[in-house]
PDB file of C-alpha atoms in Angstrom:
ATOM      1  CA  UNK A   1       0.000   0.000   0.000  1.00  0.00           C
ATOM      2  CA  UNK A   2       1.349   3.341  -0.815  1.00  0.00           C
ATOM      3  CA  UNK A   3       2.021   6.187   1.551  1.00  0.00           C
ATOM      4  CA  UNK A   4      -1.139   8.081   0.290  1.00  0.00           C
ATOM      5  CA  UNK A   5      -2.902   5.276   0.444  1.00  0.00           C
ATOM      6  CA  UNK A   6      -2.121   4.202   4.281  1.00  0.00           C
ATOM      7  CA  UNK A   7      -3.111   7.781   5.621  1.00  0.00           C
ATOM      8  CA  UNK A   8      -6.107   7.800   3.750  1.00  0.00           C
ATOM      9  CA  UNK A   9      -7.136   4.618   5.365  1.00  0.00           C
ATOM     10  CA  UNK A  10      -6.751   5.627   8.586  1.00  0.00           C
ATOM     11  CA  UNK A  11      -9.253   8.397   9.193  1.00  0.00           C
ATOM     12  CA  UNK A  12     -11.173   5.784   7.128  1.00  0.00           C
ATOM     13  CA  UNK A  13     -10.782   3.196   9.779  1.00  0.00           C
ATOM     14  CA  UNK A  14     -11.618   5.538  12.824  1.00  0.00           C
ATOM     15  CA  UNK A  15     -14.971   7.229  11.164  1.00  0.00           C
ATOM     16  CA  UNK A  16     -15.986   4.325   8.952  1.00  0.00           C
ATOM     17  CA  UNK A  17     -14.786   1.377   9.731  1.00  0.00           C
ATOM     18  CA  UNK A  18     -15.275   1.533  13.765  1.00  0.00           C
ATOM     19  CA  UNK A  19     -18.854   2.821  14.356  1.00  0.00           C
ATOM     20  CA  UNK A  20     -19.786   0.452  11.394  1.00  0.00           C
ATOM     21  CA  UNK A  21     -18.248  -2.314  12.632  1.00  0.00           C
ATOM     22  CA  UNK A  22     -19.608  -2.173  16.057  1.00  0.00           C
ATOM     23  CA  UNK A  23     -23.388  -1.448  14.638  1.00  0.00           C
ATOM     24  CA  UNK A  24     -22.954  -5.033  12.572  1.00  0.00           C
ATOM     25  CA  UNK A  25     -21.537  -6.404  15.326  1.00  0.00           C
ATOM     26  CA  UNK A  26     -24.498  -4.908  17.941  1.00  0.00           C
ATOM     27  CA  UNK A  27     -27.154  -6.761  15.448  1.00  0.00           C
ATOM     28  CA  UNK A  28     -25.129 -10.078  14.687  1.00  0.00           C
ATOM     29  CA  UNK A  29     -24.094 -10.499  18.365  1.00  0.00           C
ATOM     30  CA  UNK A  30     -28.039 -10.427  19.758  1.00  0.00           C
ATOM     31  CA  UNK A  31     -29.502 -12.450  16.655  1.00  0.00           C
ATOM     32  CA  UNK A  32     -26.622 -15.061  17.427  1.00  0.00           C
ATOM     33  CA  UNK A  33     -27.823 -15.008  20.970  1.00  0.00           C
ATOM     34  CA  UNK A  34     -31.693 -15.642  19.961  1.00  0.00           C
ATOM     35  CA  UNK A  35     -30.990 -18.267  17.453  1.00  0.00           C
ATOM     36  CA  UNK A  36     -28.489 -20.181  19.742  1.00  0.00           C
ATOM     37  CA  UNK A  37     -30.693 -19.992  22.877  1.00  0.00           C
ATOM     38  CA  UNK A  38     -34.093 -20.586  21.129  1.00  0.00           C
ATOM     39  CA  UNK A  39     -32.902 -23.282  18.705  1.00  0.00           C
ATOM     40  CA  UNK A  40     -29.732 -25.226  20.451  1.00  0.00           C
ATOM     41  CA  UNK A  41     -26.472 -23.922  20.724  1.00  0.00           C
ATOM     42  CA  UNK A  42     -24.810 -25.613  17.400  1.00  0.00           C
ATOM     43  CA  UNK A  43     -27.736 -25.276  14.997  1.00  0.00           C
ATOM     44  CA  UNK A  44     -26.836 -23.734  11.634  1.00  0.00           C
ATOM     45  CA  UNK A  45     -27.767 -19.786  12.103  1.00  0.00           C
ATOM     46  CA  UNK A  46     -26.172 -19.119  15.086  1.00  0.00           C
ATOM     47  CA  UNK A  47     -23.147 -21.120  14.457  1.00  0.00           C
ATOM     48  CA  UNK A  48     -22.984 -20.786  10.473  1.00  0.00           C
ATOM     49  CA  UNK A  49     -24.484 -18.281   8.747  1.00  0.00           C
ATOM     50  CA  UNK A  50     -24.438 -14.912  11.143  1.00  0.00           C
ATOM     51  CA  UNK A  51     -20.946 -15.644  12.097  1.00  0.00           C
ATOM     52  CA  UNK A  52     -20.039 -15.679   8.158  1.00  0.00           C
ATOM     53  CA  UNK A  53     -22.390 -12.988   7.503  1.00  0.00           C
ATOM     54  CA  UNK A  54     -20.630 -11.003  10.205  1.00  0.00           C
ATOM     55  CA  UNK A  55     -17.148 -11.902   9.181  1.00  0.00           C
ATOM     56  CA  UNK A  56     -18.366 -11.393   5.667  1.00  0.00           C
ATOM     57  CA  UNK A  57     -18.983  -7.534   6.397  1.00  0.00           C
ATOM     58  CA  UNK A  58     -16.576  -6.834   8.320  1.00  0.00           C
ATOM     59  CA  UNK A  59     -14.024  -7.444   5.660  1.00  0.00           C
ATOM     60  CA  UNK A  60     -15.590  -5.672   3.023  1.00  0.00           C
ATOM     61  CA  UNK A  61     -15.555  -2.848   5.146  1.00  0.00           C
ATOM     62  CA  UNK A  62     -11.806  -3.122   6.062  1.00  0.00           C
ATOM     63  CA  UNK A  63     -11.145  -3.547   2.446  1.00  0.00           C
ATOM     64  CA  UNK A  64      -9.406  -6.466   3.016  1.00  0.00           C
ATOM     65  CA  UNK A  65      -8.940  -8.499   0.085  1.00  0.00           C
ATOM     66  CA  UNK A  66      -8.706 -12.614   0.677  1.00  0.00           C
ATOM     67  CA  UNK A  67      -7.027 -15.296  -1.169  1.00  0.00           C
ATOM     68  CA  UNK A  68      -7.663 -18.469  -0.098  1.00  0.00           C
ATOM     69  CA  UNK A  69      -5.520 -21.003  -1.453  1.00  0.00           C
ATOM     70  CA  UNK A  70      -5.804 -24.676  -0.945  1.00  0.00           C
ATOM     71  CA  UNK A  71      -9.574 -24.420  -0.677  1.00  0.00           C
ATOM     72  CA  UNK A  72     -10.149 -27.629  -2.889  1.00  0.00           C
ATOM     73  CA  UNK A  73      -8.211 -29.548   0.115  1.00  0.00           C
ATOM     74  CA  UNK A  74     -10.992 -28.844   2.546  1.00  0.00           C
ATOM     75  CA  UNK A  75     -13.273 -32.129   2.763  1.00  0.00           C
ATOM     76  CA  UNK A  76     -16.940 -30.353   3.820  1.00  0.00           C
ATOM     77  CA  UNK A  77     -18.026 -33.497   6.024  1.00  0.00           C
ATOM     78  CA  UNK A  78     -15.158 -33.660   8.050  1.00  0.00           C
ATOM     79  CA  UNK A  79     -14.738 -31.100  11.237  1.00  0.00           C
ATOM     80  CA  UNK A  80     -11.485 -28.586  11.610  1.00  0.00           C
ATOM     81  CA  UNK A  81      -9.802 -27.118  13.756  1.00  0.00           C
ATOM     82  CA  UNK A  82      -8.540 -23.518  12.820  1.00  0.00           C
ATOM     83  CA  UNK A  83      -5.891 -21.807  15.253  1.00  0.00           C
ATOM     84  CA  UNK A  84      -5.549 -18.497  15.304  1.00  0.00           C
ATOM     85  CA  UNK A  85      -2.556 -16.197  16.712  1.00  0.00           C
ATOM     86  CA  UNK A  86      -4.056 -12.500  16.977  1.00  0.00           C
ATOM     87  CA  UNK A  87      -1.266 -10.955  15.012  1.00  0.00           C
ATOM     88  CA  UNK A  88      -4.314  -9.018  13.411  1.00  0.00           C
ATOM     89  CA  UNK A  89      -7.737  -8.032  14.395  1.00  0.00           C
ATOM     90  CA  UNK A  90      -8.925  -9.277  12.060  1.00  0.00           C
ATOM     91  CA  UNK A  91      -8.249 -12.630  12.720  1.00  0.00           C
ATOM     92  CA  UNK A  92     -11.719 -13.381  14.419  1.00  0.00           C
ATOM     93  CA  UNK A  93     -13.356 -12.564  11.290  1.00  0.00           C
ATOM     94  CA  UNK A  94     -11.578 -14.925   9.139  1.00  0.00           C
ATOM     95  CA  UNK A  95     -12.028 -17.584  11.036  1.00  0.00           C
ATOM     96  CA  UNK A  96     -15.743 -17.601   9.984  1.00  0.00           C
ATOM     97  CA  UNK A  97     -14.779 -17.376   6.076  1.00  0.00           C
ATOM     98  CA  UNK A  98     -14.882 -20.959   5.736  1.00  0.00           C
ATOM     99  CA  UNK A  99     -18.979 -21.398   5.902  1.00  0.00           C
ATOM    100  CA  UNK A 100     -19.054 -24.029   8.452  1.00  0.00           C
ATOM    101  CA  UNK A 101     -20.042 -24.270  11.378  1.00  0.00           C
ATOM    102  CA  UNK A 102     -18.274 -22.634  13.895  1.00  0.00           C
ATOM    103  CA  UNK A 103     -17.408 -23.068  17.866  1.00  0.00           C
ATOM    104  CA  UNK A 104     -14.870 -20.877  19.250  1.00  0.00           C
ATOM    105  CA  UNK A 105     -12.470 -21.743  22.238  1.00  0.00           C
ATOM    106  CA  UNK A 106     -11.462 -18.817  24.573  1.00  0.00           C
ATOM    107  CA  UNK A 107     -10.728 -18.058  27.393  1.00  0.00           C
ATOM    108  CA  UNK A 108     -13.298 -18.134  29.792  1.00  0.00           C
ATOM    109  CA  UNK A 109     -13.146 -14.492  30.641  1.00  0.00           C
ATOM    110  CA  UNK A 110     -14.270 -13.461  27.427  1.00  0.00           C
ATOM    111  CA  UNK A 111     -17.745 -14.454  29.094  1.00  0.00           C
ATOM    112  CA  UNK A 112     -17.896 -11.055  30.762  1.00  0.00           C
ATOM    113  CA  UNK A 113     -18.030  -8.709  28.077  1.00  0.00           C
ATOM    114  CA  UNK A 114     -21.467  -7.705  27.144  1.00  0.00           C
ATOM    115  CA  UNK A 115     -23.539  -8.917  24.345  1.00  0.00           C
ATOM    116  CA  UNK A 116     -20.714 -10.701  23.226  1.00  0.00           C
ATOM    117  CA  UNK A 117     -19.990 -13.148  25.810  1.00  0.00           C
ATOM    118  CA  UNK A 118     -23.750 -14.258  25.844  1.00  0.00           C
ATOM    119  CA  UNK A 119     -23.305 -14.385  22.136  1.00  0.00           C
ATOM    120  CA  UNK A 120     -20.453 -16.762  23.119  1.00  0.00           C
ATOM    121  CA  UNK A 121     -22.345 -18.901  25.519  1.00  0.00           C
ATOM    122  CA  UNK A 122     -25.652 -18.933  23.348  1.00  0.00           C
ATOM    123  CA  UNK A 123     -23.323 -20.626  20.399  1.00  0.00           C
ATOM    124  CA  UNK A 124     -21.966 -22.903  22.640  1.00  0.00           C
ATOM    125  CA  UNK A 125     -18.405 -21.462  22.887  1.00  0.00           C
ATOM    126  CA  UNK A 126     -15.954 -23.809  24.414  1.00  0.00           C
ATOM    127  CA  UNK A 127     -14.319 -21.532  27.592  1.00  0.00           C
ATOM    128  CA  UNK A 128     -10.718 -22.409  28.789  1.00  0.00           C
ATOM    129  CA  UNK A 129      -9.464 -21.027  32.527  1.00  0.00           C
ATOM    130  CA  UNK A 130      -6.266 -20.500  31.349  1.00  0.00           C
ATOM    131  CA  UNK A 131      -5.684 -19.954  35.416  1.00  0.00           C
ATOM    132  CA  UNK A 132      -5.894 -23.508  35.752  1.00  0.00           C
ATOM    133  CA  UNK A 133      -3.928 -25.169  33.119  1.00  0.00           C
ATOM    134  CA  UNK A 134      -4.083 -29.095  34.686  1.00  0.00           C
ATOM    135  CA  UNK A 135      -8.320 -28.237  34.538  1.00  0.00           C
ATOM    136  CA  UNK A 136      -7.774 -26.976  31.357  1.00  0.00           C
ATOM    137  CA  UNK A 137      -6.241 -29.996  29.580  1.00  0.00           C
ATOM    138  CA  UNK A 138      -8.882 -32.424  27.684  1.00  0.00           C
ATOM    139  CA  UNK A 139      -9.401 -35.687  28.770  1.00  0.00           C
ATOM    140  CA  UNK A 140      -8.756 -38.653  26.329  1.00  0.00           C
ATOM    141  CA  UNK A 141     -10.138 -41.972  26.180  1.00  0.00           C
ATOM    142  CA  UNK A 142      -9.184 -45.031  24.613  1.00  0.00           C
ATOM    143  CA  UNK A 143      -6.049 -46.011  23.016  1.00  0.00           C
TER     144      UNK A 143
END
């Protein structure tokens, strides 16, 4: 991106971008909540299609362009697991690019911010007390 380009963007990001962002995410967040508590918390809406449509925006708005490469590798019947590392903020929104179903782990205070941690809970999140780390650890069966 150019130098004209990159200060353009950033009043851009503050007056656009921001407020914008937060108004999708205001509507998405509750209409997650509804759909996950009225209809089970892994049921396609809440946990599929508002989380793309949300991620979907967002991105448009940031004027992010995405290349996905590999795409044809991706089996659709067979569950994922995508890690992300928060070098960007946008990260969160790409991880609901893929049109799948969705369940996010996090750490368990993320449950105490408002409208989005009972978004969290209503889609059946999977919380972590990263205070804890023995209670954190999964338990496996079998061989």
């Amino acid at each position: 991106m150019n130098k004209f380009k990159r200060l353009a963007y950033q009043p851009y990001k503050w007056l656009v971008l921001l407020p914008v962002f937060l108004i999708i995410s205001l509507i998405a967040f509750p209409l997650m909540i509804v759909a996950g508590f009225a209809t089970g918390r892994t049921n396609d809406i809440s946990n599929k299609y508002l989380p793309f449509l949300w991620s979907y925006l967002t991105l448009k708005l940031a004027l992010c362009k995405i290349t996905v490469r590999g795409k044809e590798n991706i089996d659709k019947d067979l569950p994922y697991v995508f890690v992300m590392n928060h070098t960007s903020n946008l990260d969160s929104p790409i991880s609901c690019l893929p049109f799948k179903k969705i369940t996010w782990a996090m750490k368990d205070s993320l449950k105490k911010i408002p409208i989005f941690g009972t978004a969290c809970v209503a889609t059946g999140s999977i919380f972590i007390n990263r205070s804890n780390p023995e209670a954190a650890r999964p338990i496996v069966t079998g061989k």
